Tab-separated table of C-alpha atoms and ligand atoms in Angstrom:
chain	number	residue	atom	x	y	z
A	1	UNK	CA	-6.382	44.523	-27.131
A	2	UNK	CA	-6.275	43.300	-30.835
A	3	UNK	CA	-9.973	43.153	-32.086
A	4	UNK	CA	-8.930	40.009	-33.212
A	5	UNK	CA	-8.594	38.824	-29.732
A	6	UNK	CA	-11.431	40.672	-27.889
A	7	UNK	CA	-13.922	39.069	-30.514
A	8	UNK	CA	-12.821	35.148	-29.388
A	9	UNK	CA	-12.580	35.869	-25.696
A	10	UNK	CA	-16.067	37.488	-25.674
A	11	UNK	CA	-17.271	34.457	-27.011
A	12	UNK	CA	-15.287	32.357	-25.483
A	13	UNK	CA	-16.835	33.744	-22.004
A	14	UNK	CA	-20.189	33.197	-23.378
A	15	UNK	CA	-19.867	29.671	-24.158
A	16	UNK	CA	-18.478	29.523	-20.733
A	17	UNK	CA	-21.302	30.934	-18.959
A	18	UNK	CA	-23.995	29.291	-20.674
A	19	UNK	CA	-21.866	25.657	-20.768
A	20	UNK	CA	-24.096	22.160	-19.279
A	21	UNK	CA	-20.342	20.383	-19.407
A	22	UNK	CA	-16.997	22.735	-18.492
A	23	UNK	CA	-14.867	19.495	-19.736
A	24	UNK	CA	-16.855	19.640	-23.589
A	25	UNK	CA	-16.668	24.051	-23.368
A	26	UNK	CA	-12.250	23.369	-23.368
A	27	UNK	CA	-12.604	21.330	-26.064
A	28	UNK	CA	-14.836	23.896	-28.512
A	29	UNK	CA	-12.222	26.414	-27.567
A	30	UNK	CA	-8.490	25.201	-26.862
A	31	UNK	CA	-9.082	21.833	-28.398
A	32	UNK	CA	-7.582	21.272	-31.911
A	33	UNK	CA	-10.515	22.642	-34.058
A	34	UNK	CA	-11.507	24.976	-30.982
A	35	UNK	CA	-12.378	28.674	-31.585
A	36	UNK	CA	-9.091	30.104	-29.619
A	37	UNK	CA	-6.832	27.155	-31.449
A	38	UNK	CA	-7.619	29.101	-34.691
A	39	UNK	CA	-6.930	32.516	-33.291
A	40	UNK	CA	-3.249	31.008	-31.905
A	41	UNK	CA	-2.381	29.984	-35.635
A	42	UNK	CA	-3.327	33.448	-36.692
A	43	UNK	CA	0.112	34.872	-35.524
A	44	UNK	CA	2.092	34.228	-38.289
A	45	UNK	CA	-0.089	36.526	-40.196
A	46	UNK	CA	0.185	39.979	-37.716
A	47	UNK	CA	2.779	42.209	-38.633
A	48	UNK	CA	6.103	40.906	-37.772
A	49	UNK	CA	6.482	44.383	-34.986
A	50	UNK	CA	2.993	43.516	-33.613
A	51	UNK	CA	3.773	39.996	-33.205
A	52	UNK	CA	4.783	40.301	-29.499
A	53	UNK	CA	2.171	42.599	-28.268
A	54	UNK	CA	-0.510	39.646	-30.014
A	55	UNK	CA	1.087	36.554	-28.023
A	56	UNK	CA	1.093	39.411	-25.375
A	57	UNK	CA	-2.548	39.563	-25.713
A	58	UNK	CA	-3.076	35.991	-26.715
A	59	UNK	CA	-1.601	34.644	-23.141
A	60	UNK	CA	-3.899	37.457	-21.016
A	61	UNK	CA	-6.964	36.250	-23.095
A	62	UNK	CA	-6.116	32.789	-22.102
A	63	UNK	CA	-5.663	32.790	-18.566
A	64	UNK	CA	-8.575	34.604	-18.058
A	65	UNK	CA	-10.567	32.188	-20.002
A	66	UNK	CA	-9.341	29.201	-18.205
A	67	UNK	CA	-9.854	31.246	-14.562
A	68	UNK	CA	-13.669	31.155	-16.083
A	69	UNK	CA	-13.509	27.480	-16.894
A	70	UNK	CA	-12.281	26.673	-13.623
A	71	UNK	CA	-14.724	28.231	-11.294
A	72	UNK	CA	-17.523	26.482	-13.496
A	73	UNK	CA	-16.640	22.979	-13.004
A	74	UNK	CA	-16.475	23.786	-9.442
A	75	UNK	CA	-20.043	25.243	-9.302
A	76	UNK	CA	-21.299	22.296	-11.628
A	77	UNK	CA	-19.591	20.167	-10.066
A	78	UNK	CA	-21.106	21.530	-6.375
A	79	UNK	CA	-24.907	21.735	-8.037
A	80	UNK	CA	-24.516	18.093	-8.965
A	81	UNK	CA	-23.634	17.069	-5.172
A	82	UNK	CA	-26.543	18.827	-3.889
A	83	UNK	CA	-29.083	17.292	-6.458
A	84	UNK	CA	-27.407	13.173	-6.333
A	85	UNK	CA	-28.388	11.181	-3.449
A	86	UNK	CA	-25.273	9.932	-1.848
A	87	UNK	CA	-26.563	6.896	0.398
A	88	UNK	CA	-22.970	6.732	3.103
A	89	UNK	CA	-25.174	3.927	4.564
A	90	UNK	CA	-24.589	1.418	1.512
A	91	UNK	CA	-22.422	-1.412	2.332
A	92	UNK	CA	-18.661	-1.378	0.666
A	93	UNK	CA	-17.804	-2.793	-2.283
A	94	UNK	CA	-15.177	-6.181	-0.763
A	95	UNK	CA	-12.165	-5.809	-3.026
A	96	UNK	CA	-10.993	-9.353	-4.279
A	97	UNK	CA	-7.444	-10.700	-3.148
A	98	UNK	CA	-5.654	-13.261	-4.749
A	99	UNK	CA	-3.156	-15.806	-3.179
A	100	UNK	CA	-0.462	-18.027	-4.150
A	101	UNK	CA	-1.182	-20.401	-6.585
A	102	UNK	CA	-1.531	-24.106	-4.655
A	103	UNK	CA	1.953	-25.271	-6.232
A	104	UNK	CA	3.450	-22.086	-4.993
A	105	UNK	CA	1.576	-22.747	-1.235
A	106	UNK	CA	2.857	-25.931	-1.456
A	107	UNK	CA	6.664	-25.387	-2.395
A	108	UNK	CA	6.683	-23.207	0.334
A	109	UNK	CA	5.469	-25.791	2.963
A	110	UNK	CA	7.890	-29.040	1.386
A	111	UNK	CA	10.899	-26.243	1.894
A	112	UNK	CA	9.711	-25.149	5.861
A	113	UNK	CA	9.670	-28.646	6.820
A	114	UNK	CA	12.989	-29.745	5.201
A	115	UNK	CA	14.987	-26.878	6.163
A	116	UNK	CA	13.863	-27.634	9.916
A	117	UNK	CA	15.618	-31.056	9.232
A	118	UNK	CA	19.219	-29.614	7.803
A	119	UNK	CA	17.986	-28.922	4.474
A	120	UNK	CA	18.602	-26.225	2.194
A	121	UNK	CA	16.972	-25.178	-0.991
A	122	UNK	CA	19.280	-24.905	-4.202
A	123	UNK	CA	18.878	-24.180	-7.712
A	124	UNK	CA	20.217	-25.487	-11.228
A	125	UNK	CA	19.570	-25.185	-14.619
A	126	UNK	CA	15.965	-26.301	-15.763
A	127	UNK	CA	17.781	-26.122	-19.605
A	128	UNK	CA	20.886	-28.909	-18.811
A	129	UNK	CA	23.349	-31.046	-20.424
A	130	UNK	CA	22.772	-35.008	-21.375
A	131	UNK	CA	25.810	-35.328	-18.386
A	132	UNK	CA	24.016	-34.264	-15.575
A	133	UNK	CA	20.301	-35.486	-16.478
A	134	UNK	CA	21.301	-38.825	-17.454
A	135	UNK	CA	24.963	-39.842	-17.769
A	136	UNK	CA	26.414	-38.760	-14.637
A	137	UNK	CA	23.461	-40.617	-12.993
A	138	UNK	CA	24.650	-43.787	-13.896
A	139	UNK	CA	21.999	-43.716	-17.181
A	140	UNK	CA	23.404	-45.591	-19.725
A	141	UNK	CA	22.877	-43.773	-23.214
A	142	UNK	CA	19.808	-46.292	-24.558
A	143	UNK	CA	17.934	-45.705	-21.151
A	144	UNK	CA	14.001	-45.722	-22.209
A	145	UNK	CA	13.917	-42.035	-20.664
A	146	UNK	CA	16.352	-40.868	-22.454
A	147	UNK	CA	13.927	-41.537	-26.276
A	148	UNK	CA	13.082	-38.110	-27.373
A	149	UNK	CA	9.912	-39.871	-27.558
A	150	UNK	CA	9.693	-39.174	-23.483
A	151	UNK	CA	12.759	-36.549	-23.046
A	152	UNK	CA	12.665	-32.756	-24.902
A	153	UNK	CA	15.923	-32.493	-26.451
A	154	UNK	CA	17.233	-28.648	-27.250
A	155	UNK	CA	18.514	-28.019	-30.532
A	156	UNK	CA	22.115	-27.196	-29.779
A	157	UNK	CA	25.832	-28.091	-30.138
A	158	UNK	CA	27.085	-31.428	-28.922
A	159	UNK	CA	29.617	-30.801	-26.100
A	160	UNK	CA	32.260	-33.177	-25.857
A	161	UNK	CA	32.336	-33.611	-22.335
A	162	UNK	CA	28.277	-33.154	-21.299
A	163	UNK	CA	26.745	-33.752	-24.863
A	164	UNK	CA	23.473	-32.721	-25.698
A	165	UNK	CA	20.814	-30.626	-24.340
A	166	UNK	CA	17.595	-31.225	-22.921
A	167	UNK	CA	14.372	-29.785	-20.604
A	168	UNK	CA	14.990	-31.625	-17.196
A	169	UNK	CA	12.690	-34.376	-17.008
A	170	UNK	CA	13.595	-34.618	-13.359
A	171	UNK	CA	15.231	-32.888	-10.517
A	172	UNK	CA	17.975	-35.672	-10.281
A	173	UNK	CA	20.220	-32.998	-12.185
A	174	UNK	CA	20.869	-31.424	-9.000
A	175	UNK	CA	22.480	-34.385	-7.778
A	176	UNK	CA	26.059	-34.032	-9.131
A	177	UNK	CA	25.996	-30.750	-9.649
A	178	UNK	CA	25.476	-30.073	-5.889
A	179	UNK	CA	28.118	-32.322	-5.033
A	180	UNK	CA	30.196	-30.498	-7.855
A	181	UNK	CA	29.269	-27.125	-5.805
A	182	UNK	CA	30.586	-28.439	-1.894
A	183	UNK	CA	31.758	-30.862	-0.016
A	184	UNK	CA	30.213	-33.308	1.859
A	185	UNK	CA	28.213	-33.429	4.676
A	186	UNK	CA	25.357	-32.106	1.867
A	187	UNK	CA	21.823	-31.844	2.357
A	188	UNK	CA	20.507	-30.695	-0.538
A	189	UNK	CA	16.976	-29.832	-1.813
A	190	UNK	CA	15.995	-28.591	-5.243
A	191	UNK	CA	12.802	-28.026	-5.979
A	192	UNK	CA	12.063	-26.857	-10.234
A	193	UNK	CA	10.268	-27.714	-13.103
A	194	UNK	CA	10.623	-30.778	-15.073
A	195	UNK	CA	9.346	-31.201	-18.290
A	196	UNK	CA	8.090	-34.691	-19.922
A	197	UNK	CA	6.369	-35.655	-23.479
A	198	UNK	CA	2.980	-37.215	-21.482
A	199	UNK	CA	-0.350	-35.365	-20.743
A	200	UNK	CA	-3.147	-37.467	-18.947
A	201	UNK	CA	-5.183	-37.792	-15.982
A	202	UNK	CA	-1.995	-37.822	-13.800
A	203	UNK	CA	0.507	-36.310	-16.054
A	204	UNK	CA	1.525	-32.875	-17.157
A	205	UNK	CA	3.904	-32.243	-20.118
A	206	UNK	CA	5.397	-29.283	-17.104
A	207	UNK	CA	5.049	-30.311	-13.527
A	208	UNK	CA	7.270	-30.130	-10.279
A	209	UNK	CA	9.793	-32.000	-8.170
A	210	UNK	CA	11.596	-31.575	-5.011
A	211	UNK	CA	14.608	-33.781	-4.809
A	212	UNK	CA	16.814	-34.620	-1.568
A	213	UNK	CA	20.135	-35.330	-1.269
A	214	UNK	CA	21.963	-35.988	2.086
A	215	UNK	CA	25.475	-37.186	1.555
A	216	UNK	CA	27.863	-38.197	4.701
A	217	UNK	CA	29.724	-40.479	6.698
A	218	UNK	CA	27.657	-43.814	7.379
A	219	UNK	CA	24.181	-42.277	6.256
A	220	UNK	CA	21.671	-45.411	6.592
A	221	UNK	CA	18.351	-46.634	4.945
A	222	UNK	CA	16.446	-45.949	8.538
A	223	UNK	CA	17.917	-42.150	8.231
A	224	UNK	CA	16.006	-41.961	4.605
A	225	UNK	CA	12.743	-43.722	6.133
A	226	UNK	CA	12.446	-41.541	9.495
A	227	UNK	CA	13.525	-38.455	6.704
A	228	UNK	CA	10.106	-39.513	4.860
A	229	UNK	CA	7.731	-40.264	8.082
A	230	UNK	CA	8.742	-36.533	9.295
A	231	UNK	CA	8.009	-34.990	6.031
A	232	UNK	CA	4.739	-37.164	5.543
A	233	UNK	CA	3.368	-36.308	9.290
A	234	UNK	CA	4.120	-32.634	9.060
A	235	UNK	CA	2.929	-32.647	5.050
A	236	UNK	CA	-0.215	-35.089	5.188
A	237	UNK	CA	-0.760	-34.908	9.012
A	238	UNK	CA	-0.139	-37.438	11.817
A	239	UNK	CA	-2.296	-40.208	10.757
A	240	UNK	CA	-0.268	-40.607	7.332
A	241	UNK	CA	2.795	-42.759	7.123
A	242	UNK	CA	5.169	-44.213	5.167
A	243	UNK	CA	6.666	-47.616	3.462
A	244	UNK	CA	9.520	-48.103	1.563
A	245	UNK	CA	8.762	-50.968	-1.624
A	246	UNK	CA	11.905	-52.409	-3.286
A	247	UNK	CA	12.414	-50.609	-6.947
A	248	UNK	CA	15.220	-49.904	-9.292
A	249	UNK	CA	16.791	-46.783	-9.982
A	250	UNK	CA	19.702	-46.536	-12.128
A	251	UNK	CA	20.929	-43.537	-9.671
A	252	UNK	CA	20.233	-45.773	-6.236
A	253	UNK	CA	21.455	-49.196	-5.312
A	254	UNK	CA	19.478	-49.856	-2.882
A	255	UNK	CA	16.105	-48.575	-4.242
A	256	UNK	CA	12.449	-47.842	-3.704
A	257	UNK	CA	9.295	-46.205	-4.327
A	258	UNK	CA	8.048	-44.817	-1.187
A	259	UNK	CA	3.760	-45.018	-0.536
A	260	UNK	CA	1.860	-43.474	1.708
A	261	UNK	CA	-1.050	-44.659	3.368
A	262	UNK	CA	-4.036	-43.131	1.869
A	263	UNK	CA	-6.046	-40.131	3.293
A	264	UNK	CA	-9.387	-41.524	3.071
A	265	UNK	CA	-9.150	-44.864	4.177
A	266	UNK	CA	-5.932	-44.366	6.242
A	267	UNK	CA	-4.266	-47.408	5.092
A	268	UNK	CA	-7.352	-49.537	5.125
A	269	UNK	CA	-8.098	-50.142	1.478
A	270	UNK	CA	-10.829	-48.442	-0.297
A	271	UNK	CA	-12.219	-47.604	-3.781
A	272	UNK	CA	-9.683	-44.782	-4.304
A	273	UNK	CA	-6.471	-46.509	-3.358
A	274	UNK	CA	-7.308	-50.351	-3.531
A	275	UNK	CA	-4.116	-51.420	-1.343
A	276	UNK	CA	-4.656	-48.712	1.231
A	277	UNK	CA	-1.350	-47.043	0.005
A	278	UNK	CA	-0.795	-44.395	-2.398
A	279	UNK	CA	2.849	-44.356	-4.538
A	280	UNK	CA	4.561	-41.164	-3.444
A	281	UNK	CA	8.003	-41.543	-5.376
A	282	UNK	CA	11.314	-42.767	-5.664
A	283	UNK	CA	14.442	-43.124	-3.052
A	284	UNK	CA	17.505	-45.012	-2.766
A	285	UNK	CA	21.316	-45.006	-1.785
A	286	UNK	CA	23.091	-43.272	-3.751
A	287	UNK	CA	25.160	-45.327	-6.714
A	288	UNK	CA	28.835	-45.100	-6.030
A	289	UNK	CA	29.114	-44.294	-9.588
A	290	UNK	CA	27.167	-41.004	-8.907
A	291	UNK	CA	29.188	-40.209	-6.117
A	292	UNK	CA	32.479	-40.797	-8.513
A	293	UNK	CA	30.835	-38.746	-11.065
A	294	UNK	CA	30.469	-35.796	-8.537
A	295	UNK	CA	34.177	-36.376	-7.375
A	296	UNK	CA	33.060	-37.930	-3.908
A	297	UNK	CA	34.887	-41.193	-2.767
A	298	UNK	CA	32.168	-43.612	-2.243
A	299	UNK	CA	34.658	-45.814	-0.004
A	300	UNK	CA	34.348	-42.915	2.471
A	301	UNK	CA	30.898	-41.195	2.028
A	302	UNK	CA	27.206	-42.492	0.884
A	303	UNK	CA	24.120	-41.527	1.287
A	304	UNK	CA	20.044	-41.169	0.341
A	305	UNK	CA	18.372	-39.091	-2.543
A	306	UNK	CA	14.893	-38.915	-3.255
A	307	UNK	CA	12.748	-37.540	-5.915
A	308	UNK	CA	8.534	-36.483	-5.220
A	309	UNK	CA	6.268	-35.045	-7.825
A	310	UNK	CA	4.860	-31.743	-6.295
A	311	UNK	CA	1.562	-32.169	-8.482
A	312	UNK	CA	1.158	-35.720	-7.293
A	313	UNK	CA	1.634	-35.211	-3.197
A	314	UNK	CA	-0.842	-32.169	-3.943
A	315	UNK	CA	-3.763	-34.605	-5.218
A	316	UNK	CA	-2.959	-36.701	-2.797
A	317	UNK	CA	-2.894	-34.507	0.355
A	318	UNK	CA	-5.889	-33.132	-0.949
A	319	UNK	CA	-7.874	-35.873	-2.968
A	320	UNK	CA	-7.636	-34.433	-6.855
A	321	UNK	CA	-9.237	-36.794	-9.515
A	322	UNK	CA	-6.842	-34.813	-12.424
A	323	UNK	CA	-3.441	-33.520	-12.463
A	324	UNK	CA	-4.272	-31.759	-15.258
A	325	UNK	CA	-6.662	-28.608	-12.968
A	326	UNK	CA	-3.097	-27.249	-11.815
A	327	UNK	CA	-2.750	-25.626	-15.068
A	328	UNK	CA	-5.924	-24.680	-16.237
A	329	UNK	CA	-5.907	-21.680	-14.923
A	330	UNK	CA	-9.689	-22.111	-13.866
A	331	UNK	CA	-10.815	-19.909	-10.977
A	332	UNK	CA	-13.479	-21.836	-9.592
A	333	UNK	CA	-10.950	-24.770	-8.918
A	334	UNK	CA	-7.881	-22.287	-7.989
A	335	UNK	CA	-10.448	-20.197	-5.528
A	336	UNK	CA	-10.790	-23.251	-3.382
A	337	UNK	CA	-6.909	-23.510	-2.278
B	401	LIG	N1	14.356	-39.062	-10.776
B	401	LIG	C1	13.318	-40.028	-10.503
B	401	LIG	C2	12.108	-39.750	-11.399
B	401	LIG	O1	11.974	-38.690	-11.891
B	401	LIG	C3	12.871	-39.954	-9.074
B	401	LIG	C4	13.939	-40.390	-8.142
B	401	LIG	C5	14.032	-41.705	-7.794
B	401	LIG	C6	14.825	-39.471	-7.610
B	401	LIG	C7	15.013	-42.136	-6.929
B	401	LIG	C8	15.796	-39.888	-6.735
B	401	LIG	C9	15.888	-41.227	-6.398
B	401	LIG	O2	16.674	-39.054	-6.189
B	401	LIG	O3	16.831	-41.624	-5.526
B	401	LIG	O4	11.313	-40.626	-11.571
């Protein structure tokens, strides 16, 4: 063996031997300033007919270096065990588990109970055109919501047809393009994001909606109400229930807001609610114009739509002071759902 080579494994096998910490030993000899590190970069100075007998030498001075290093972790390692007090009586760390957040738990629960009634969850573009947020909807272009003062308009190319376009301020969208997508009898629900200029106690510049659509032959206003009471039992619970309050809509001729009696009182009147009822949303009959927008002859079909905050029925199922806790991402609120 090169001299070279005997002189670095020799003391490479005493550092070995008289090493506290194997892991620190590798490092003072095959890390980059180690001892054996050096004698590697030494080849290009051997003879260039030696050469292979060196890395020859080099590879059998290294594997029985690291046979060394292995066998003393393990007898560290084992003299550690027996000296450390181990005590298998001490009670398990409990691992923490998330869950859903409580918009998430509760978009799950509005789409159970719907689709046990007929309905069935679609989707549509939370980024749409001025046609299907406003126009088709029977929203004449100086509607209030359609100010960019209350309405996020997109930076983009006017379209001819569908014109500009903006975050969906409601779920309403859905509403022609569903009936754009099939043919009636529809029972739609859509459930996304909206997206309005307000923050305050009960608003949130992002928040939810679930909108329903049922379009058929000879749909009727007690349909829509006994559609509501089922939702609100299974929802709220059986005590809850439901009026309809005459409202306008562009979209819905008939309209309404729909309340529901409040949790703590039940319908009673109290400090929270004043009237005993609690405003839930808004519901109508579909406009004919809406149904001619989405290609449907209103002389043959009609039918209900509705539109519910998800926030809102949250804080009231559950009593919330401020819409605004959805989003703060605070654990000690989002722990208790
Ligand atoms: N789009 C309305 C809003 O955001 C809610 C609404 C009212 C939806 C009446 C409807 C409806 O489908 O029929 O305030």
């Amino acid at each position: 063996m090169d001299p070279k080579i005997k002189e670095v494994l020799d003391k490479s096998i005493s550092l070995v031997e008289s090493s506290q910490d194997p892991d620190k030993t590798y490092l003072e000899i095959f890390g980059k300033s180690g001892i054996f590190t050096a004698l590697t970069a030494e080849i290009k100075n051997i003879e260039p007919a030696n050469r292979a007998a060196f890395g020859r030498g080099l590879n059998s001075a290294k594997s029985q270096i690291e046979e060394l290093l292995k066998k003393k972790k393990l007898s560290t390692f084992n003299s550690q065990l027996s000296t450390e007090f181990i005590d298998i009586t001490a009670p398990g760390k409990k691992q923490k588990v998330g869950h859903l957040h409580l918009v998430s738990q509760a978009i799950k629960e509005i789409v159970a109970i719907f689709t046990k009634i007929g309905f069935s969850l679609q989707s549509y573009p939370e980024v749409d055109w001025d046609w299907y947020a406003f126009d088709s909807l029977n929203m004449p272009k100086n509607h209030p919501a359609r100010d960019d003062f209350e309405t996020f308009f997109v930076k983009s190319e006017k379209n001819p047809r569908y014109g500009q376009q903006v975050l969906t301020p409601h779920t309403s969208n859905g509403q022609v393009r569903e009936m754009e997508r099939v043919k009636p009898p529809i029972r739609m629900l859509n459930i996304a994001r909206c997206y309005r200029r307000q923050i305050d106690i009960s608003h949130t510049p992002m928040f939810h909606q679930f909108e329903g659509l049922y379009i058929d032959k000879n749909v009727s206003i007690p349909q829509l109400k006994g559609t509501f009471d089922f939702f609100t039992t299974n929802f709220f619970g059986p005590k809850r229930t439901t009026r309809l309050r005459p409202h306008h809509f562009r979209f819905t001729e008939p309209s309404f807001e729909v309340d529901v009696t409040c949790g703590v009182c039940q319908g009673r009147g109290c400090r929270l609610c004043k009237s005993g009822w609690l405003e839930l949303g808004g519901a109508g009959m579909v406009h004919p114009n809406v149904l001619k927008a989405g290609g449907i002859d209103p002389n043959k079909y009609c039918g209900f739509a509705f539109g519910w905050g998800i926030e809102r029925t949250i804080a009231m199922k559950t009593e919330l002071p401020d819409i605004r806790l959805f989003y703060q991402n605070d654990l000690r609120f989002l722990e208790q759902f």
